[in-house]
Short mmCIF file of C-alpha atoms in Angstrom, two decimals:
data_model
loop_
_atom_site.label_atom_id
_atom_site.label_comp_id
_atom_site.label_asym_id
_atom_site.label_seq_id
_atom_site.Cartn_x
_atom_site.Cartn_y
_atom_site.Cartn_z
CA SER A 1 0.00 0.00 0.00
CA GLN A 2 1.13 3.54 -0.62
CA GLN A 3 2.15 5.74 2.26
CA GLY A 4 1.15 9.06 0.74
CA GLU A 5 -2.08 10.24 -0.76
CA GLU A 6 -2.07 13.40 -2.80
CA ASP A 7 -4.82 15.87 -3.42
CA PRO A 8 -5.88 16.97 -5.94
CA GLN A 9 -5.07 14.30 -8.51
CA ALA A 10 -4.97 16.95 -11.22
CA LEU A 11 -4.68 20.72 -11.25
CA SER A 12 -4.99 23.13 -14.15
CA ILE A 13 -3.96 26.76 -13.69
CA GLN A 14 -2.79 29.75 -15.71
CA GLU A 15 0.67 31.20 -15.71
CA GLY A 16 1.24 33.52 -12.79
CA GLU A 17 -1.23 31.76 -10.52
CA ASN A 18 -0.20 29.77 -7.45
CA ALA A 19 -0.50 26.00 -7.33
CA THR A 20 -1.15 24.17 -4.08
CA MET A 21 -1.14 20.44 -3.59
CA ASN A 22 -1.50 18.38 -0.44
CA CYS A 23 -0.12 15.09 0.78
CA SER A 24 -1.25 12.91 3.65
CA TYR A 25 0.67 9.97 5.03
CA LYS A 26 0.03 7.16 7.48
CA THR A 27 3.05 6.33 9.61
CA SER A 28 5.84 8.12 11.46
CA ILE A 29 8.47 9.65 9.23
CA ASN A 30 12.02 10.92 9.34
CA ASN A 31 11.44 13.37 6.51
CA LEU A 32 9.05 14.22 3.70
CA GLN A 33 10.17 15.12 0.21
CA TRP A 34 8.63 16.45 -2.96
CA TYR A 35 9.70 15.37 -6.42
CA ARG A 36 8.80 16.54 -9.91
CA GLN A 37 8.46 14.31 -12.94
CA ASN A 38 8.25 15.69 -16.43
CA SER A 39 6.47 13.47 -18.92
CA GLY A 40 8.49 10.36 -19.69
CA ARG A 41 11.41 11.37 -17.48
CA GLY A 42 12.89 10.38 -14.16
CA LEU A 43 12.01 12.12 -10.93
CA VAL A 44 13.86 15.20 -9.77
CA HIS A 45 14.16 16.12 -6.11
CA LEU A 46 12.64 19.49 -5.27
CA ILE A 47 12.68 19.98 -1.53
CA LEU A 48 12.97 18.06 1.73
CA ILE A 49 11.46 18.89 5.10
CA ARG A 50 12.49 17.06 8.23
CA SER A 51 10.00 15.80 10.78
CA ASN A 52 11.04 18.48 13.27
CA GLU A 53 10.49 21.33 10.78
CA ARG A 54 7.20 23.05 10.04
CA GLU A 55 7.93 25.12 6.97
CA LYS A 56 10.61 25.38 4.36
CA HIS A 57 11.22 27.58 1.33
CA SER A 58 13.25 27.10 -1.82
CA GLY A 59 12.88 29.69 -4.55
CA ARG A 60 9.21 29.67 -5.61
CA LEU A 61 8.49 26.56 -3.54
CA ARG A 62 7.05 26.54 -0.05
CA VAL A 63 6.50 23.32 1.86
CA THR A 64 4.68 22.89 5.15
CA LEU A 65 4.54 19.86 7.38
CA ASP A 66 2.05 19.09 10.12
CA THR A 67 3.12 15.88 11.83
CA SER A 68 0.10 15.92 14.15
CA LYS A 69 -2.17 15.69 11.11
CA LYS A 70 0.31 13.63 9.10
CA SER A 71 0.03 16.03 6.20
CA SER A 72 2.13 18.29 4.04
CA SER A 73 1.47 20.88 1.38
CA LEU A 74 3.51 22.15 -1.54
CA LEU A 75 2.92 25.65 -2.86
CA ILE A 76 4.38 26.80 -6.16
CA THR A 77 4.08 30.56 -6.49
CA ALA A 78 3.87 32.51 -9.75
CA SER A 79 3.66 29.36 -11.83
CA ARG A 80 5.20 29.09 -15.28
CA ALA A 81 4.46 26.84 -18.24
CA ALA A 82 7.69 25.01 -17.42
CA ASP A 83 6.15 23.93 -14.08
CA THR A 84 3.83 21.59 -16.00
CA ALA A 85 4.65 18.18 -14.57
CA SER A 86 3.57 15.58 -12.06
CA TYR A 87 4.47 16.22 -8.45
CA PHE A 88 4.97 13.45 -5.92
CA CYS A 89 5.36 13.50 -2.19
CA ALA A 90 7.51 10.81 -0.62
CA THR A 91 8.23 9.89 2.96
CA GLY A 92 11.56 8.65 4.20
CA THR A 93 12.67 6.72 7.25
CA GLY A 94 16.41 7.28 6.95
CA TRP A 95 17.53 4.08 5.23
CA GLY A 96 17.51 5.19 1.64
CA LYS A 97 13.96 4.01 1.01
CA LEU A 98 11.04 6.18 0.07
CA GLN A 99 7.31 5.61 -0.09
CA PHE A 100 5.57 7.66 -2.75
CA GLY A 101 2.11 9.01 -3.21
CA ALA A 102 0.21 8.69 -6.47
CA GLY A 103 1.05 12.23 -7.52
CA THR A 104 -0.65 15.44 -8.62
CA GLN A 105 -0.63 16.26 -12.33
CA VAL A 106 -0.20 20.00 -12.81
CA VAL A 107 -0.86 21.76 -16.11
CA VAL A 108 0.10 25.43 -16.43
CA THR A 109 -1.30 27.18 -19.46
CA PRO A 110 0.20 30.39 -20.89
CA ASN B 1 29.49 13.00 -13.35
CA ALA B 2 26.95 10.96 -15.31
CA GLY B 3 24.80 10.47 -12.20
CA VAL B 4 22.52 7.43 -12.39
CA THR B 5 22.41 5.64 -15.72
CA GLN B 6 20.03 2.91 -16.82
CA THR B 7 20.05 0.59 -19.81
CA PRO B 8 18.16 -0.21 -21.91
CA LYS B 9 15.72 2.68 -22.31
CA PHE B 10 13.07 0.51 -23.92
CA GLN B 11 12.55 -3.26 -23.95
CA VAL B 12 9.87 -5.60 -25.23
CA LEU B 13 9.80 -9.15 -23.89
CA LYS B 14 7.63 -12.17 -24.42
CA THR B 15 6.05 -13.90 -21.46
CA GLY B 16 8.55 -16.24 -19.86
CA GLN B 17 11.67 -14.53 -21.14
CA SER B 18 14.33 -13.31 -18.75
CA MET B 19 16.37 -10.16 -18.80
CA THR B 20 18.48 -7.85 -16.68
CA LEU B 21 17.94 -4.13 -16.29
CA GLN B 22 21.21 -2.37 -15.69
CA CYS B 23 21.78 0.50 -13.28
CA ALA B 24 25.01 2.29 -12.47
CA GLN B 25 25.91 5.38 -10.47
CA ASP B 26 29.18 7.30 -10.23
CA MET B 27 28.44 9.35 -7.11
CA ASN B 28 29.79 6.78 -4.63
CA HIS B 29 26.36 6.44 -3.05
CA GLU B 30 25.94 3.53 -0.68
CA TYR B 31 22.17 3.25 -1.01
CA MET B 32 20.54 2.11 -4.24
CA SER B 33 16.94 1.20 -5.02
CA TRP B 34 14.68 -0.07 -7.77
CA TYR B 35 11.16 1.25 -8.20
CA ARG B 36 8.41 0.55 -10.67
CA GLN B 37 5.86 3.08 -11.83
CA ASP B 38 2.48 2.06 -13.21
CA PRO B 39 -0.06 4.42 -14.81
CA GLY B 40 -1.83 6.62 -12.29
CA MET B 41 0.34 5.43 -9.46
CA GLY B 42 3.39 6.64 -7.68
CA LEU B 43 6.58 4.66 -7.48
CA ARG B 44 6.66 1.39 -5.59
CA LEU B 45 9.85 0.01 -4.14
CA ILE B 46 10.95 -3.37 -5.52
CA HIS B 47 14.35 -3.99 -3.90
CA TYR B 48 16.97 -1.86 -2.26
CA SER B 49 20.56 -2.09 -1.12
CA VAL B 50 22.40 -0.31 1.69
CA GLY B 51 25.83 -1.31 0.42
CA ALA B 52 27.80 -3.81 -1.64
CA GLY B 53 26.72 -7.33 -0.75
CA ILE B 54 23.59 -6.20 1.14
CA THR B 55 20.12 -6.22 -0.41
CA ASP B 56 16.59 -6.44 0.88
CA GLN B 57 13.04 -6.59 -0.39
CA GLY B 58 10.79 -3.63 -0.84
CA GLU B 59 7.04 -3.44 -1.27
CA VAL B 60 6.70 -5.45 -4.51
CA PRO B 61 9.66 -7.88 -4.78
CA ASN B 62 7.97 -10.92 -6.32
CA GLY B 63 9.33 -11.87 -9.74
CA TYR B 64 12.52 -9.82 -9.36
CA ASN B 65 16.03 -10.59 -8.15
CA VAL B 66 18.89 -8.24 -7.34
CA SER B 67 22.49 -8.45 -6.29
CA ARG B 68 25.08 -5.81 -5.51
CA SER B 69 28.67 -6.84 -6.00
CA THR B 70 30.05 -3.29 -6.33
CA THR B 71 29.10 0.13 -4.99
CA GLU B 72 28.47 1.37 -8.52
CA ASP B 73 26.17 -1.27 -10.00
CA PHE B 74 22.76 -2.60 -9.00
CA PRO B 75 21.18 -4.79 -11.70
CA LEU B 76 17.56 -5.94 -11.57
CA ARG B 77 16.75 -9.37 -12.98
CA LEU B 78 13.43 -10.60 -14.25
CA LEU B 79 13.64 -14.38 -14.22
CA SER B 80 10.42 -15.17 -16.11
CA ALA B 81 8.67 -12.07 -17.39
CA ALA B 82 4.91 -11.73 -16.98
CA PRO B 83 2.51 -9.15 -18.48
CA SER B 84 1.96 -7.79 -14.95
CA GLN B 85 5.58 -6.64 -15.02
CA THR B 86 4.87 -4.20 -17.84
CA SER B 87 5.90 -0.92 -16.26
CA VAL B 88 8.47 1.83 -16.17
CA TYR B 89 11.42 0.94 -13.96
CA PHE B 90 13.50 3.53 -12.16
CA CYS B 91 16.78 3.05 -10.39
CA ALA B 92 17.81 5.53 -7.71
CA SER B 93 20.71 6.12 -5.37
CA SER B 94 21.33 8.17 -2.25
CA TYR B 95 23.94 8.97 0.36
CA SER B 96 24.03 6.87 3.48
CA ARG B 97 24.80 9.86 5.61
CA VAL B 98 25.07 13.59 5.35
CA ALA B 99 27.06 16.03 7.42
CA GLY B 100 25.78 16.04 10.96
CA GLY B 101 23.30 13.21 10.62
CA SER B 102 21.95 10.12 8.97
CA SER B 103 20.65 9.70 5.46
CA THR B 104 18.17 12.25 4.18
CA ASP B 105 16.89 9.63 1.74
CA THR B 106 17.15 12.18 -1.04
CA GLN B 107 17.09 10.06 -4.14
CA TYR B 108 18.87 10.64 -7.42
CA PHE B 109 16.93 8.94 -10.18
CA GLY B 110 17.95 7.45 -13.47
CA PRO B 111 15.96 8.15 -16.66
CA GLY B 112 14.01 4.90 -16.47
CA THR B 113 13.50 1.76 -18.54
CA ARG B 114 10.13 1.29 -20.23
CA LEU B 115 9.39 -2.45 -20.27
CA THR B 116 6.56 -4.14 -22.13
CA VAL B 117 5.83 -7.82 -21.63
CA LEU B 118 3.62 -9.41 -24.29
#
C-alpha cells in the first residue's frame, strides 16, 4: 500500500497563478520530500522537510509539514508553463527508502 | 558526473523470457533502489541495497532478483517475465549519511526503462 495520498489528482492553472497540492501519510516519518516528474522522465528532487520542521522555502516553492495531522502541502508561487509536470510526495525513514504518493498532475497554461 | 544511468531505455519481452535491467551510479552512493511506476500510481519500491553485498526486499519484490557486488552497480533481474511486469522501472541512489546526521533519503533517479511484456 502507498504511504502518501495526494490531493488533488490533477490541477490546471494559468501562468502567474499559485498552485497548491497536499499530501497525507500514514506512519511516522524521518522526513518528507517532494519530487517533480516531467512526462516520460525520471524524478527530480525538489525539496525536503524534516519531521522536526514546520515550513521550508526554496525559490518559488514553499513546503509545510504538520506531523500531528500527518500532512504536508507544496505551494508553487507565480507558476510558469515550465512547471507543467507531475508532483509526488515521498516519505523517508532514513535508510535510503522512500514511499511515494500517487502524484498530482499540474498543467500550467500560458 | 553521469549520475545514475540505466540501460536499456526501452525493452519488449515475451512472457517467460528473462532479462536484466542495468543501473550504475558514479556518485559513490551507498544506497541504491529499484522502483516501478504504473499508470496513475506513484513509485513502488521493488528492492533496495544499503551497500555492496547487502540487499533487501521492498514493497513489490515478487518476480525480481537483485544483487550488488560493487558500490556502482545494482542490476535488476526478471527471471520469467509476466505481463503484470509491464511498467516503467527507475533506479535511484542516495547517500548513506550527510554532514551532521543520517541519510536524508534524497534520491537521485535514473531516466528509467520502459518495459513491455507481451
